[in-house]
Short mmCIF file of N, CA and C in Angstrom, two decimals:
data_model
loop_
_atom_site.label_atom_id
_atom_site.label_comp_id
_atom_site.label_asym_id
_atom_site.label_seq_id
_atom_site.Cartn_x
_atom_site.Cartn_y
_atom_site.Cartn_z
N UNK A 1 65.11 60.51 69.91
CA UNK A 1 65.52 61.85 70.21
C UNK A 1 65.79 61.94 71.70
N UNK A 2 66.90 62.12 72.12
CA UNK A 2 67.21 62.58 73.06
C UNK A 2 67.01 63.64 73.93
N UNK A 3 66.28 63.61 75.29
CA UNK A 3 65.84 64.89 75.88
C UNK A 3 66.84 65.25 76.97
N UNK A 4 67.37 66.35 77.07
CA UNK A 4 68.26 66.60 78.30
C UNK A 4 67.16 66.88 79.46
N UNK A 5 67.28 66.30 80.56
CA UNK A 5 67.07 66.20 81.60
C UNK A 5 67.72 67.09 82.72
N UNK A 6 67.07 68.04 83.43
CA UNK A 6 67.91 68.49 83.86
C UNK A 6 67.54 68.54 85.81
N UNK A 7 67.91 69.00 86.84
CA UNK A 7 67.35 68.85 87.93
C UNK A 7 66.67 69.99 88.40
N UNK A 8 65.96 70.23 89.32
CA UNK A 8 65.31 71.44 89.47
C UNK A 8 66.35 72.58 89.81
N UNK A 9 67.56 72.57 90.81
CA UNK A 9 68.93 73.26 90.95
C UNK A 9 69.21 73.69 89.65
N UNK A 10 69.35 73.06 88.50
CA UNK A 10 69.91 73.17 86.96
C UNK A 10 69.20 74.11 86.26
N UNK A 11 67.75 74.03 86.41
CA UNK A 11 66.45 74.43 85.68
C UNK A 11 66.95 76.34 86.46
N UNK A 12 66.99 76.41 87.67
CA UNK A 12 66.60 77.80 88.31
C UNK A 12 68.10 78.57 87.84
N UNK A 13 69.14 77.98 87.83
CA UNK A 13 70.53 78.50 87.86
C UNK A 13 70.27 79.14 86.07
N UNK A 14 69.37 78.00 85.31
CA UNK A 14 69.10 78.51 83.61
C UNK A 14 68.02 79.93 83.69
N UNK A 15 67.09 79.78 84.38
CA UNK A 15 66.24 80.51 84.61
C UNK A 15 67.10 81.97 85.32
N UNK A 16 67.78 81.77 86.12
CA UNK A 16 68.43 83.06 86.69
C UNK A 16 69.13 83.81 85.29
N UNK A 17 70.01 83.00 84.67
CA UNK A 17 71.14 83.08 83.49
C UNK A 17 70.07 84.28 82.62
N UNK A 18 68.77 83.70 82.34
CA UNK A 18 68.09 84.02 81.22
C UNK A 18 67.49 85.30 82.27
N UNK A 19 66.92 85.97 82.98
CA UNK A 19 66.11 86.83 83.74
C UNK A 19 67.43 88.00 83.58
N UNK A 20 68.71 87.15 84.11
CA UNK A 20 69.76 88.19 84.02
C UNK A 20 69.81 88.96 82.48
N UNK A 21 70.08 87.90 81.38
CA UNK A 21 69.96 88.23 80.19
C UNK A 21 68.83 89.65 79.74
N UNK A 22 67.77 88.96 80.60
CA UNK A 22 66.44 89.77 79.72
C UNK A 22 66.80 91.46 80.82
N UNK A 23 67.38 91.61 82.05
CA UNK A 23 67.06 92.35 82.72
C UNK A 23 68.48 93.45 81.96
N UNK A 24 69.62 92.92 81.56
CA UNK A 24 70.50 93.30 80.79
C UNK A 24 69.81 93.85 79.31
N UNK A 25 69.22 93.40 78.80
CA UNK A 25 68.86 93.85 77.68
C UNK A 25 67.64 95.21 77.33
N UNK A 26 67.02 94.68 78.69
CA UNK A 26 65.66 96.57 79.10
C UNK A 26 66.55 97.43 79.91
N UNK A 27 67.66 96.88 80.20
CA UNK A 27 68.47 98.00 80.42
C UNK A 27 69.18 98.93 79.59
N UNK A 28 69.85 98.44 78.26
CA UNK A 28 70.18 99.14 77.05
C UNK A 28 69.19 99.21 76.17
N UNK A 29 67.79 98.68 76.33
CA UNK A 29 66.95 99.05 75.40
C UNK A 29 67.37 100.84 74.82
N UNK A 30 66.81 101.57 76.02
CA UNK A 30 66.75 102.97 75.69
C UNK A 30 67.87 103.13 75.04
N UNK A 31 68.99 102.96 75.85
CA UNK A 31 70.09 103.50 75.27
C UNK A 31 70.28 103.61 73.67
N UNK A 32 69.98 101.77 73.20
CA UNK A 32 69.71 101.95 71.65
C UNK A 32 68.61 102.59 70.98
N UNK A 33 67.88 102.91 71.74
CA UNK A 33 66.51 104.04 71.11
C UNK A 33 67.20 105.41 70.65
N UNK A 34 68.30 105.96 72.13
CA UNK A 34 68.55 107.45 71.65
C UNK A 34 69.49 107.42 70.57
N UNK A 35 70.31 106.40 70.53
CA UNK A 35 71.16 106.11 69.24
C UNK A 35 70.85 105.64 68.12
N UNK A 36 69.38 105.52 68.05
CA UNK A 36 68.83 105.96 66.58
C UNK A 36 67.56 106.51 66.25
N UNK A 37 67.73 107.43 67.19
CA UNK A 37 67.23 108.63 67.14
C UNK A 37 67.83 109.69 65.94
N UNK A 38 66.67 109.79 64.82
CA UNK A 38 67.67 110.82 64.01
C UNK A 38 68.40 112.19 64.22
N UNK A 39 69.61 112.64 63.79
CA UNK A 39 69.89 113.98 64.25
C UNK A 39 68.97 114.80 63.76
N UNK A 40 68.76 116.03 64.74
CA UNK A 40 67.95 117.18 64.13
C UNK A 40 67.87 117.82 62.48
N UNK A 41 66.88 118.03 61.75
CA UNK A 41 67.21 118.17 60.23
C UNK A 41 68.00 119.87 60.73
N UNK A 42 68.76 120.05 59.68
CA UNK A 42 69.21 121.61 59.95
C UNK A 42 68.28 122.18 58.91
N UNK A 43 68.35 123.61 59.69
CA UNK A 43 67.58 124.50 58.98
C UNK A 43 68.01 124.75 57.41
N UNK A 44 67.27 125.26 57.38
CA UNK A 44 67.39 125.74 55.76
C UNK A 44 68.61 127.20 55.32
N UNK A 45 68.60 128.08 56.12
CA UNK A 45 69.71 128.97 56.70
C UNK A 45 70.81 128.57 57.59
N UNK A 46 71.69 128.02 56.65
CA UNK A 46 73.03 127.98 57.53
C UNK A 46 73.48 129.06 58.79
N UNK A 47 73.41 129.63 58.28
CA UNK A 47 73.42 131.44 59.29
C UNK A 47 72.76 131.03 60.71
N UNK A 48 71.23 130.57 60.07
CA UNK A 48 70.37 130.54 61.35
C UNK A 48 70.63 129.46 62.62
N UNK A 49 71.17 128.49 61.69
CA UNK A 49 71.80 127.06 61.96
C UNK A 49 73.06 127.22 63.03
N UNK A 50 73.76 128.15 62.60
CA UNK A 50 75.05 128.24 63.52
C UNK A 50 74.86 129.65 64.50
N UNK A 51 73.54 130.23 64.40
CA UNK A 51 73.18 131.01 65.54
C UNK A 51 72.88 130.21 66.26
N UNK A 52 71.71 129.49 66.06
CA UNK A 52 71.18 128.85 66.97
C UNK A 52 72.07 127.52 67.90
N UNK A 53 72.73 127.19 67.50
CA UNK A 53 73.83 125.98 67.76
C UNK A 53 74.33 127.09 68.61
N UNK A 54 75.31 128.26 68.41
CA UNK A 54 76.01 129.04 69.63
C UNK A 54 75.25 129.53 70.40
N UNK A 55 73.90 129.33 70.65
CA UNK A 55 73.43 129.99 71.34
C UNK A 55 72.64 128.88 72.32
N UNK A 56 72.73 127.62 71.85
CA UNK A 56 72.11 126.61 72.61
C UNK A 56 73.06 126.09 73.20
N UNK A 57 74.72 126.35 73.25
CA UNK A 57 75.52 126.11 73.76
C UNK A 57 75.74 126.05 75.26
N UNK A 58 75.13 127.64 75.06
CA UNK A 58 75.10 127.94 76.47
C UNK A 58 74.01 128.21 77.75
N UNK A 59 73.04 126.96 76.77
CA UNK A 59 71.34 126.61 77.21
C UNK A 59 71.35 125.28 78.34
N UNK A 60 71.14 124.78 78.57
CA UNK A 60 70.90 123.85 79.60
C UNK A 60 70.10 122.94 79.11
N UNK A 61 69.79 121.51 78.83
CA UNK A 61 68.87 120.69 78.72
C UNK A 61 68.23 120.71 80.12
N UNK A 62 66.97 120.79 80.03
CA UNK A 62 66.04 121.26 81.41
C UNK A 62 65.74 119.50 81.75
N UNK A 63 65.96 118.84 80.76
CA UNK A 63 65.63 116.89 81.25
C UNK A 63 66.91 116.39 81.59
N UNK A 64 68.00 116.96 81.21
CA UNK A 64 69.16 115.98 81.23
C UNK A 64 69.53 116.46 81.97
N UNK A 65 70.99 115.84 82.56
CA UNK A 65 71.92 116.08 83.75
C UNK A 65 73.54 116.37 82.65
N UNK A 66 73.46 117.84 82.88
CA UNK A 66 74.69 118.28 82.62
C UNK A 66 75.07 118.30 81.19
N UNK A 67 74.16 118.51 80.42
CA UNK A 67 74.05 118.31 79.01
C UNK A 67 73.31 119.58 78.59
N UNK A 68 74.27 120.59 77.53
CA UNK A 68 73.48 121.44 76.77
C UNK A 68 72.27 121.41 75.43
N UNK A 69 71.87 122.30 75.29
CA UNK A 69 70.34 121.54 74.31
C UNK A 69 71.15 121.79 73.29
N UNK A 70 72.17 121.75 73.27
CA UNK A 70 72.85 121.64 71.72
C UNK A 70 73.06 120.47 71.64
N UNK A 71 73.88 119.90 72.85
CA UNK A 71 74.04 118.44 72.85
C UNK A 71 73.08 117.07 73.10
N UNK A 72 71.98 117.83 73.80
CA UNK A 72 71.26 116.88 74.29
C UNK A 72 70.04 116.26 72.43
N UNK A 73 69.57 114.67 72.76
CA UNK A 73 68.97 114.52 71.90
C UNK A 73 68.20 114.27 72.35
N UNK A 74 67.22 114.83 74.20
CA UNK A 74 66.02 114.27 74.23
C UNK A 74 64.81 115.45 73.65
N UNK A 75 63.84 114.81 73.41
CA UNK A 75 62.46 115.27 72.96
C UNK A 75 62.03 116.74 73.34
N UNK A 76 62.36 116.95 74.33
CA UNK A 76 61.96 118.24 74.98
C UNK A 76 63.32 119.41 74.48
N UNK A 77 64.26 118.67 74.34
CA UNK A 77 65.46 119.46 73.62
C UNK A 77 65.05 119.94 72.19
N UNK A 78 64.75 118.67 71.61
CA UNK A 78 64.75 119.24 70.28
C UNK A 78 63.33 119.72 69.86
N UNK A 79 62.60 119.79 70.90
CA UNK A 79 61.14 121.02 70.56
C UNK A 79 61.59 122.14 71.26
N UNK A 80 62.76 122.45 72.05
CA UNK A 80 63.03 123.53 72.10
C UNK A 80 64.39 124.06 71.37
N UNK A 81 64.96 123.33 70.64
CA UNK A 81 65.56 124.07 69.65
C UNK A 81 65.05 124.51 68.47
N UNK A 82 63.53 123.81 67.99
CA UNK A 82 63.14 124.10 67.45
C UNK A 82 61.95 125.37 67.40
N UNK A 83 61.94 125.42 68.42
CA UNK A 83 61.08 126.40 69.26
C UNK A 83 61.98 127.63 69.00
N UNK A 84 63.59 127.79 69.25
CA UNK A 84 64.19 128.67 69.56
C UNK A 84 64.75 128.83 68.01
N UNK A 85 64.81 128.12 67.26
CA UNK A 85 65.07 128.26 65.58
C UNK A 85 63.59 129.06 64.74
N UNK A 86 62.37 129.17 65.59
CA UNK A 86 61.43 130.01 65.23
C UNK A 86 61.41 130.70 65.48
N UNK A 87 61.81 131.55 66.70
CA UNK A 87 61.89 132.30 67.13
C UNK A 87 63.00 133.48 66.56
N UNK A 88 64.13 132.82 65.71
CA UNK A 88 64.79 133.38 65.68
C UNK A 88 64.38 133.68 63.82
N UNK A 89 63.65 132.73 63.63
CA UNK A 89 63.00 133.00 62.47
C UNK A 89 61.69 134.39 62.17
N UNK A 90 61.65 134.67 63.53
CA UNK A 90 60.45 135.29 63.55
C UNK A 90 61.11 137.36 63.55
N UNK A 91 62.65 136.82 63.95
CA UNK A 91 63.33 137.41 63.95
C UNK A 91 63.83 138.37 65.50
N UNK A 92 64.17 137.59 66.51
CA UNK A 92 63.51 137.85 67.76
C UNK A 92 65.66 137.61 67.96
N UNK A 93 65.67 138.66 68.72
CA UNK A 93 67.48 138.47 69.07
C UNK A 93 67.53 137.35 69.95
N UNK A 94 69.00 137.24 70.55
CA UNK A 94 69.34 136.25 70.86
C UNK A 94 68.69 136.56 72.73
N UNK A 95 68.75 137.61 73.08
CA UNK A 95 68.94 138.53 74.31
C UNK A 95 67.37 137.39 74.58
N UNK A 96 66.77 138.64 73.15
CA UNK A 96 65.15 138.29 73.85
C UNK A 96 64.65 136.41 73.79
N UNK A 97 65.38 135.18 72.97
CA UNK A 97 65.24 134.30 73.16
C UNK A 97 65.75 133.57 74.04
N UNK A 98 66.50 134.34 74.97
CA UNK A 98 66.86 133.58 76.77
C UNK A 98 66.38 134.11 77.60
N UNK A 99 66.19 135.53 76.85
CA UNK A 99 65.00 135.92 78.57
C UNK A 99 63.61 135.32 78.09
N UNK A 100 63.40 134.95 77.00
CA UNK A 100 61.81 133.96 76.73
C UNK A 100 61.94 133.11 77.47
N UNK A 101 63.12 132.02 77.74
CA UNK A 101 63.67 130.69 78.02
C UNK A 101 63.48 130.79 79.57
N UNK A 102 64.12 131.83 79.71
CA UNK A 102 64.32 132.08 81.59
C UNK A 102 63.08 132.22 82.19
N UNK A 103 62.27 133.18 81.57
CA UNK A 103 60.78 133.60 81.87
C UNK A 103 60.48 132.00 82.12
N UNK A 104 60.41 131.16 81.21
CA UNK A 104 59.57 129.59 81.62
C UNK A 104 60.29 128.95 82.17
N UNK A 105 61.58 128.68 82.25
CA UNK A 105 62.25 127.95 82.90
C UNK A 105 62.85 128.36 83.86
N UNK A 106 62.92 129.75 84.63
CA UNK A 106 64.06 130.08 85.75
C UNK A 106 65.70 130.46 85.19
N UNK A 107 66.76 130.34 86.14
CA UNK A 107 68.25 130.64 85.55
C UNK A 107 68.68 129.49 85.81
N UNK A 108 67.70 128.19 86.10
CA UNK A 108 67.98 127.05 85.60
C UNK A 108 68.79 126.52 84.20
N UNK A 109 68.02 126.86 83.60
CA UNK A 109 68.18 126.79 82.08
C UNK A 109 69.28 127.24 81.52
N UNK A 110 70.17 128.20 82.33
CA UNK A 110 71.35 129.04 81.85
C UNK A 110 72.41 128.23 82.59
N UNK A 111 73.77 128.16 81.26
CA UNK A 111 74.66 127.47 82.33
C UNK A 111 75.71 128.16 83.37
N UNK A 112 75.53 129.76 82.44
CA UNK A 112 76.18 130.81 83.25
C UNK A 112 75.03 131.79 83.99
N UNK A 113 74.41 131.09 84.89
CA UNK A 113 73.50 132.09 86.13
C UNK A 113 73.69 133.33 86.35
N UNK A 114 73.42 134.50 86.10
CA UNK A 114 73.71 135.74 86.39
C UNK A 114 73.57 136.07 88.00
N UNK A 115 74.69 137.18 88.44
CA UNK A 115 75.05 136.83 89.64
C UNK A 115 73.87 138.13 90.18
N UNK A 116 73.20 137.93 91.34
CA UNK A 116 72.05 138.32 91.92
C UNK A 116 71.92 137.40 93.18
N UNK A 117 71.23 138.30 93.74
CA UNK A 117 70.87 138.06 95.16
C UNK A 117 70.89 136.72 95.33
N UNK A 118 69.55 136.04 94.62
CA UNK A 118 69.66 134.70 94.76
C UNK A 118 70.63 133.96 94.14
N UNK A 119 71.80 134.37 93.50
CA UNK A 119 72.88 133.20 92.99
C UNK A 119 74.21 133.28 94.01
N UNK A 120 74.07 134.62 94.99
CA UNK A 120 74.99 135.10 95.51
C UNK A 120 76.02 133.60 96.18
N UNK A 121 75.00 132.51 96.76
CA UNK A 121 75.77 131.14 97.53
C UNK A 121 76.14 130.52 95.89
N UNK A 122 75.76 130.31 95.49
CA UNK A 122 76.39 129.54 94.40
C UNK A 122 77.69 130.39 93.49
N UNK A 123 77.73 132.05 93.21
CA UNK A 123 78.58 132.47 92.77
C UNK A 123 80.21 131.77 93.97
N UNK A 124 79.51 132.25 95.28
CA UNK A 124 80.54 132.60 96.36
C UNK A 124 80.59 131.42 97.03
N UNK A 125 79.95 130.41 96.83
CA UNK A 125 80.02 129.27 97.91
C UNK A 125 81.68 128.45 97.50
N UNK A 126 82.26 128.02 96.23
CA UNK A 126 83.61 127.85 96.68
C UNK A 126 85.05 128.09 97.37
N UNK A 127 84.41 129.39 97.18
CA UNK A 127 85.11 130.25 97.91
C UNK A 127 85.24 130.46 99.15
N UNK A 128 84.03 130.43 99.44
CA UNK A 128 83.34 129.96 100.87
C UNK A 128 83.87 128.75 101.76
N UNK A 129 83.61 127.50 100.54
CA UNK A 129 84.10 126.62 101.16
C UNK A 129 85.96 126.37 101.93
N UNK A 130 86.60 127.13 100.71
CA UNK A 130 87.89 126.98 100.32
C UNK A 130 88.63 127.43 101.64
N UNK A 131 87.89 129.07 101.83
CA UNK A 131 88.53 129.73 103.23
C UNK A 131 87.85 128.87 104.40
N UNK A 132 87.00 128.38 104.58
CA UNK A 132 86.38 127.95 105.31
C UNK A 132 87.28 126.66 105.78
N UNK A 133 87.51 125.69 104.55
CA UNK A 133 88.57 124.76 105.21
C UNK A 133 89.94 125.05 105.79
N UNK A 134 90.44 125.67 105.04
CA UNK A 134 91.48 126.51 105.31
C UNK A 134 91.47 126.74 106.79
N UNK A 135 90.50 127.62 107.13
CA UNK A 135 90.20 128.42 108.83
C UNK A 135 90.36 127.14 109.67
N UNK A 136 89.89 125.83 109.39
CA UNK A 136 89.54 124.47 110.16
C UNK A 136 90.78 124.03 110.04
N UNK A 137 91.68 124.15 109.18
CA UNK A 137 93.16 123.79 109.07
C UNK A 137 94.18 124.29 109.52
N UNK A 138 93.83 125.57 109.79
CA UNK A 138 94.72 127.17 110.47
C UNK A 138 94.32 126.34 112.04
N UNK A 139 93.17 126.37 112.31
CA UNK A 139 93.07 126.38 114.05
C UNK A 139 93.48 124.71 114.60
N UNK A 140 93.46 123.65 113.50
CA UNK A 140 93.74 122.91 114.21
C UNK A 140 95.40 122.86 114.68
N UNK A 141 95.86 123.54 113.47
CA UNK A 141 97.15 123.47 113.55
C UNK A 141 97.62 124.24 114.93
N UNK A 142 97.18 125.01 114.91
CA UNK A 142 97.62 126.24 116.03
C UNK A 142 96.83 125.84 117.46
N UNK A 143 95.75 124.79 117.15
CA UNK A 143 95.66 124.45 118.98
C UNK A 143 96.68 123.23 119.21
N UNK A 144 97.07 122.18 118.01
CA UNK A 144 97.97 121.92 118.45
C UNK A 144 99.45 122.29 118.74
N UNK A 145 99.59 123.29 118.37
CA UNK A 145 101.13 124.04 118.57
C UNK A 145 100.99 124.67 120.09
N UNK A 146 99.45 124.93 120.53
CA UNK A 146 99.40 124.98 121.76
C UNK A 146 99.02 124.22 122.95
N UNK A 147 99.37 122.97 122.85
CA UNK A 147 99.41 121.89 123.34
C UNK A 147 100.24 122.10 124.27
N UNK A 148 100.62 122.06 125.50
CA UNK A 148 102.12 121.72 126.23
C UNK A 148 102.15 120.73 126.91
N UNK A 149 103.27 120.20 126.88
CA UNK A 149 103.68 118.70 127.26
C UNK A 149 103.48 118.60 128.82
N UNK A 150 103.37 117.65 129.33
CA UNK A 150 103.31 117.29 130.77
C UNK A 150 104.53 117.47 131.18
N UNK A 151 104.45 118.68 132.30
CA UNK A 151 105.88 118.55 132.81
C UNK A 151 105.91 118.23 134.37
N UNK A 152 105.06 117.53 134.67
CA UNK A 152 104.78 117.10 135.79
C UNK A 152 105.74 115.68 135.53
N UNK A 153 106.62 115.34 135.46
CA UNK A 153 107.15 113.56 135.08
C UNK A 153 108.69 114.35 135.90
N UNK A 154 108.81 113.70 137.04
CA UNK A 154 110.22 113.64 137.90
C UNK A 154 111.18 113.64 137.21
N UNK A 155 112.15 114.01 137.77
CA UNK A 155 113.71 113.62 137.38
C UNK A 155 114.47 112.74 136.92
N UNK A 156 114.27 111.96 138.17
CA UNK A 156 114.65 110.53 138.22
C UNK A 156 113.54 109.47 137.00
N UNK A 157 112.15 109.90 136.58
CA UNK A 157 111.97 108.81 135.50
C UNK A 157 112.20 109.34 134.28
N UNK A 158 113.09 110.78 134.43
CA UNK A 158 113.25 110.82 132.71
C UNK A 158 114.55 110.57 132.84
N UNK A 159 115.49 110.08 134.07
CA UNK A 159 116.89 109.69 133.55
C UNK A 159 116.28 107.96 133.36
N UNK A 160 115.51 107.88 134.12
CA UNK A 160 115.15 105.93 133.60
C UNK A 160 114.81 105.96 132.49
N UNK A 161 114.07 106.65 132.19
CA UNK A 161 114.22 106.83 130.37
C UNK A 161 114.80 106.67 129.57
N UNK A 162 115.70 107.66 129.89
CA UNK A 162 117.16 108.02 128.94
C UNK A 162 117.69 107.03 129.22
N UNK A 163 117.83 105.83 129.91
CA UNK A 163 118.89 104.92 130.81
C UNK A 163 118.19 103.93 129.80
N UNK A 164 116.37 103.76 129.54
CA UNK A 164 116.26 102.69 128.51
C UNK A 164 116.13 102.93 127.18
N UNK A 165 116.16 104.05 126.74
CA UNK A 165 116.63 104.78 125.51
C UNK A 165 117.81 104.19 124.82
N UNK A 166 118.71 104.08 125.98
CA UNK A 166 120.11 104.42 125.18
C UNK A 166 120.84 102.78 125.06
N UNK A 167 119.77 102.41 126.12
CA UNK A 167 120.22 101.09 126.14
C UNK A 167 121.23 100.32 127.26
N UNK A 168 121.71 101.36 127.80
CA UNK A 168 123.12 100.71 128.49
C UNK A 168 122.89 100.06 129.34
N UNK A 169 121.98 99.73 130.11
CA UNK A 169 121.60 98.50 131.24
C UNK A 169 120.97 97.98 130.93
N UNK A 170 120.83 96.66 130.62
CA UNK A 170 119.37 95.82 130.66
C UNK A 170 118.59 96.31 131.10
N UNK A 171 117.63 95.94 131.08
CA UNK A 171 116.40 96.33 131.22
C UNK A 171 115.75 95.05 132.51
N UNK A 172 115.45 95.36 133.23
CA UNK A 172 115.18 94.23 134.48
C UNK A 172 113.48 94.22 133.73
N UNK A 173 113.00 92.85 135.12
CA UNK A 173 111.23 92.47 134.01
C UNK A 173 110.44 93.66 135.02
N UNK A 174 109.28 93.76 134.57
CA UNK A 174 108.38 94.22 134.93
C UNK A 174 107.84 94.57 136.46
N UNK A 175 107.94 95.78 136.31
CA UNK A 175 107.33 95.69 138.02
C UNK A 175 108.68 95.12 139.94
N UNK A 176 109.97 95.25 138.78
CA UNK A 176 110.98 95.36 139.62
C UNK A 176 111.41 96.18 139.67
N UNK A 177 111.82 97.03 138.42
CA UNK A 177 112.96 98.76 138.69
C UNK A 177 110.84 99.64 138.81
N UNK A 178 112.11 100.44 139.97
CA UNK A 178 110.67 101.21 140.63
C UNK A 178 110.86 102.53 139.91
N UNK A 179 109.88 102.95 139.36
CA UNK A 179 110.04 103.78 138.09
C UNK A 179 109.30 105.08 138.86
N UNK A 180 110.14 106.11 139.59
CA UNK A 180 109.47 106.95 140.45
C UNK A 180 108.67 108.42 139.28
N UNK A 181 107.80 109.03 139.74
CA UNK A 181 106.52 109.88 139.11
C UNK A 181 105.87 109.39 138.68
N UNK A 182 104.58 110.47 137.90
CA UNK A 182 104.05 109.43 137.54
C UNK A 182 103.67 109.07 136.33
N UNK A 183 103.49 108.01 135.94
CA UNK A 183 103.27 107.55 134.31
C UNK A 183 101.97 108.02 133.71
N UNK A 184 102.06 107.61 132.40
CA UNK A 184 101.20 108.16 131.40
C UNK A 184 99.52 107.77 131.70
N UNK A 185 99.66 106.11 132.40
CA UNK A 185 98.21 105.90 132.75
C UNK A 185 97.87 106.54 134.32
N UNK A 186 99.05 107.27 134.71
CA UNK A 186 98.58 107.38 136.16
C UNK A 186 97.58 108.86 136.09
N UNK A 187 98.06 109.42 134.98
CA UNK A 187 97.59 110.51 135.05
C UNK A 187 95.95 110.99 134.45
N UNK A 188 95.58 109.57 133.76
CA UNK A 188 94.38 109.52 133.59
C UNK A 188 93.26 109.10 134.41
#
């Protein structure tokens, strides 16, 4: 029987391969947990079933990020839909089962925050932002429109200018045509 042999370089590069493997796989563990996770049983009242569904619509999962407890399937979701399917069993309106919700959870829990003192930056803050950039876009524009050019630059070097602009004389080397005012580094 033949044993593969391998070198210690060989052994760690297998060992990395496999750590990667295992560190890949407790990474989707969960994931395959919530995906078979059973769906919620529905109630026994269809009626109650599609109250409660429109009304968790516009609930907040208080664990998840950006997920309504209609949609969400974690644990704390579905003891509070079930929480809120008793409630509505108990015969309690819809009004009084979000101000129950709010009472424990804040206007967290709501995905439409009612507008009040304290929501006032979050109603108004895009808005906020929007004119706000705007204003930073208005003034830059307009201090540069009030910029004015240096008009301190002679006569004679804006016809040398125009003279190498246009091209019509060679151009002699450096530091021979005496280029009278003064230039751009002189003025710094």
């Amino acid at each position: 029987m033949d044993q593969e042999v391998r070198t210690p370089v060989e052994g760690v590069a297998v060992l990395k391969g496999s750590l990667g493997l295992l560190i890949c796989l407790l990474w989707l563990a969960p994931e395959w947990g919530m995906a078979s996770v059973p769906a919620a049983p529905n109630a026994d009242d269809p009626a109650l079933e599609a109250r409660l569904n429109r009304l968790a619509e516009g609930l907040r999962c208080v664990v998840c990020q950006n997920e309504s407890l209609a949609e969400s399937r974690a644990s704390l979701a579905l003891d509070l839909r079930e929480e809120i399917r008793e409630m509505m069993r108990a015969g309690m309106s819809d009004d009084a089962v979000v101000e129950s919700l709010v009472a424990r959870y804040g206007d967290f829990v709501l995905y439409r925050p009612p507008l009040k003192p304290l929501t006032y930056l979050l109603w108004a803050g895009p808005l906020a932002f929007l004119l706000g950039g705007a204003g930073l876009a208005m003034g830059s524009v307009l201090r540069r429109r009030m910029l004015r050019p240096q008009a301190d630059v002679s006569a004679d070097a804006l016809r040398e200018a125009a003279r190498l602009l246009q091209g019509s004389e060679p151009h002699s080397p450096r530091g021979t045509d005496a280029v009278s005012g003064p230039t751009h580094r002189e003025e710094r």
